[in-house]
Short mmCIF file of C-alpha atoms in Angstrom, two decimals:
data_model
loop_
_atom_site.label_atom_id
_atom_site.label_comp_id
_atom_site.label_asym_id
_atom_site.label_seq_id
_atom_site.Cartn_x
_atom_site.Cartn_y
_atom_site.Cartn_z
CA UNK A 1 89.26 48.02 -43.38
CA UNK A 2 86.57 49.56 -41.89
CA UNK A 3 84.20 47.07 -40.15
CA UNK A 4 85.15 44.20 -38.16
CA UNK A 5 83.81 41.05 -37.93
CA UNK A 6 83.34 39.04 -34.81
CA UNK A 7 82.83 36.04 -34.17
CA UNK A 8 81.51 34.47 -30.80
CA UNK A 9 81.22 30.73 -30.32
CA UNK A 10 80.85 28.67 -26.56
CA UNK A 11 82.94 26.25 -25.75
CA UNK A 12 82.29 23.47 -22.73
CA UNK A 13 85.42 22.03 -21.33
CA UNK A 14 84.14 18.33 -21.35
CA UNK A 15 86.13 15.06 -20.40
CA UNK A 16 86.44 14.43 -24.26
CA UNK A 17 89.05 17.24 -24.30
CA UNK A 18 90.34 17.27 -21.21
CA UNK A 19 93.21 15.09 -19.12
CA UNK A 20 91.80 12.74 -15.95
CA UNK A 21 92.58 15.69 -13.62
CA UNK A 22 89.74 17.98 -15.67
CA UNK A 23 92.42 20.14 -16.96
CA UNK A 24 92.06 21.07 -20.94
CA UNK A 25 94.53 19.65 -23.32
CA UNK A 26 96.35 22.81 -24.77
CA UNK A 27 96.14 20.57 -28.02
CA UNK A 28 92.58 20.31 -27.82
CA UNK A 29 91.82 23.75 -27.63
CA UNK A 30 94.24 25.31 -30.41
CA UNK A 31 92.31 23.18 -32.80
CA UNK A 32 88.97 25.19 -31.90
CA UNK A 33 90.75 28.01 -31.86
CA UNK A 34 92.43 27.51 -35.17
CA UNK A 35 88.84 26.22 -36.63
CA UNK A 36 87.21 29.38 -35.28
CA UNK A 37 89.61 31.90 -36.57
CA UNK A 38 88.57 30.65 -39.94
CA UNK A 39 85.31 32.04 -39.24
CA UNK A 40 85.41 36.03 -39.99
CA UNK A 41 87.16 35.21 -43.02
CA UNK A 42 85.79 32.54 -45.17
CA UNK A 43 83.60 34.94 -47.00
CA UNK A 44 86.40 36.64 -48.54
CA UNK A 45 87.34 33.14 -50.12
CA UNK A 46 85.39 31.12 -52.76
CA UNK A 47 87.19 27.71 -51.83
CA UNK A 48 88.54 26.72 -48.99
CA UNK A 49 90.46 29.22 -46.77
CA UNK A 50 93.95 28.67 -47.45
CA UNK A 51 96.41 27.50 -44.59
CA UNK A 52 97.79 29.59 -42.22
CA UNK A 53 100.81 31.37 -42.42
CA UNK A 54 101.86 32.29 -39.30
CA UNK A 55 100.15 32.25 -36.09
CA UNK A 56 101.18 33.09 -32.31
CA UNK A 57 99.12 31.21 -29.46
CA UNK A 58 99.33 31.30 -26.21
CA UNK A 59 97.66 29.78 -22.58
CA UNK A 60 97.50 32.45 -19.89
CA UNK A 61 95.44 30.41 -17.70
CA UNK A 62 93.89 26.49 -17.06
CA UNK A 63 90.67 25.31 -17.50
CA UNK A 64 88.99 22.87 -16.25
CA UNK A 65 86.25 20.24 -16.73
CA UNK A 66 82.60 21.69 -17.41
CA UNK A 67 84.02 25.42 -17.56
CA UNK A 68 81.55 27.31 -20.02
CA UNK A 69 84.69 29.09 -22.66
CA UNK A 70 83.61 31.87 -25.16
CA UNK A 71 86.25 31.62 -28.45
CA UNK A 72 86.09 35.22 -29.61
CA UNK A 73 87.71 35.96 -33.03
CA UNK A 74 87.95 39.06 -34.94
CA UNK A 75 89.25 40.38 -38.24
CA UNK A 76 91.56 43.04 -37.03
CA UNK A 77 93.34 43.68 -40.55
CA UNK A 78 93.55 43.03 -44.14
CA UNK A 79 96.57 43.76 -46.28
CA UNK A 80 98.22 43.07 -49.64
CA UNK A 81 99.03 39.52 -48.83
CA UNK A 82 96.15 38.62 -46.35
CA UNK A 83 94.26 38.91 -43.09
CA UNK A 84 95.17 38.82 -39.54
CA UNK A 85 92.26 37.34 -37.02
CA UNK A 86 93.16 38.04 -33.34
CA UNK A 87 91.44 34.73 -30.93
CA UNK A 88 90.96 35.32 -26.78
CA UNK A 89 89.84 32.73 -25.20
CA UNK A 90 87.61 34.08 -22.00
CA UNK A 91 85.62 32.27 -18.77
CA UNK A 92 83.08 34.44 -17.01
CA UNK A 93 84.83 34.86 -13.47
CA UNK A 94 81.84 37.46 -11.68
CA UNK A 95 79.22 39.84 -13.02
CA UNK A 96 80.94 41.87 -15.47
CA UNK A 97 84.86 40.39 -15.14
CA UNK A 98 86.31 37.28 -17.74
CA UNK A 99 89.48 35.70 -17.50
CA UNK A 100 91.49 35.43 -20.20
CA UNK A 101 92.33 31.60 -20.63
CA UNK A 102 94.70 31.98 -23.91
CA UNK A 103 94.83 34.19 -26.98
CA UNK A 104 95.92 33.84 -30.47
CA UNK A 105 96.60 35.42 -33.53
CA UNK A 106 96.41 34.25 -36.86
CA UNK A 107 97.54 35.14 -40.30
CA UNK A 108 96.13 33.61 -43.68
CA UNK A 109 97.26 34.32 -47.07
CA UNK A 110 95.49 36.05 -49.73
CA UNK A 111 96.05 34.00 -53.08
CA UNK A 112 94.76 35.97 -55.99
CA UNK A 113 92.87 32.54 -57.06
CA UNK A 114 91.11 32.50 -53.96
CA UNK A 115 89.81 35.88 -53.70
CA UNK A 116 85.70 35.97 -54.50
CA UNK A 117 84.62 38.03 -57.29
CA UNK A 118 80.84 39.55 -56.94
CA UNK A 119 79.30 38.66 -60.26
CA UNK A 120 75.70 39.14 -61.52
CA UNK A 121 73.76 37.44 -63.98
CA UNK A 122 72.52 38.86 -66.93
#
């Protein structure tokens, strides 16, 4: 593959999705992260994208209530049977510096009936 696409969507830690202490639910998060890993991908697929296959996620760090998040995904590979979308998680912590709050990686299945064919009219 030789581009990647990113993706970059904010995230605000709000009391909707977090505990009464202003910590984020873990649970809460992986869903955004698992919505936003669909993302760099569902061009590639005419329906739907299928479900995941296997996926690895984890929390190197709280956050807390009104943190401004940045869900970064990217398409790091495609191969026979799919793609593989790497997710981190980042806060802005000074000028130039983010802290990695979790990261992620996801796998989806390519399904020959899924795959989009370019077609033209005549």
């Amino acid at each position: 593959m030789s581009t990647h696409i990113n993706t970059n969507v904010p995230f605000t830690v709000t009391e909707h999705v977090s505990n009464a202490n202003g910590f984020l639910l873990p649970h809460n998060l992986y869903s955004k992260v698992k919505t936003v890993a669909t993302y760099p991908i569902k061009e590639f697929y005419l329906q739907d994208v299928p479900d995941l296959e296997d996926f690895k996620f984890k929390m190197h760090k709280n956050a807390f209530l009104n943190d401004e998040l940045t869900i970064q995904a990217q398409l790091i590979k495609k191969h026979d049977n799919g793609y593989l979308v790497n997710v981190i998680v980042t806060k802005p912590k000074s000028n130039n510096h983010h802290e990695t709050i979790c990261s992620a990686l996801f796998g989806f299945t390519l399904d020959k009936e899924y795959l989009k064919e370019t077609k033209t009219a005549c």
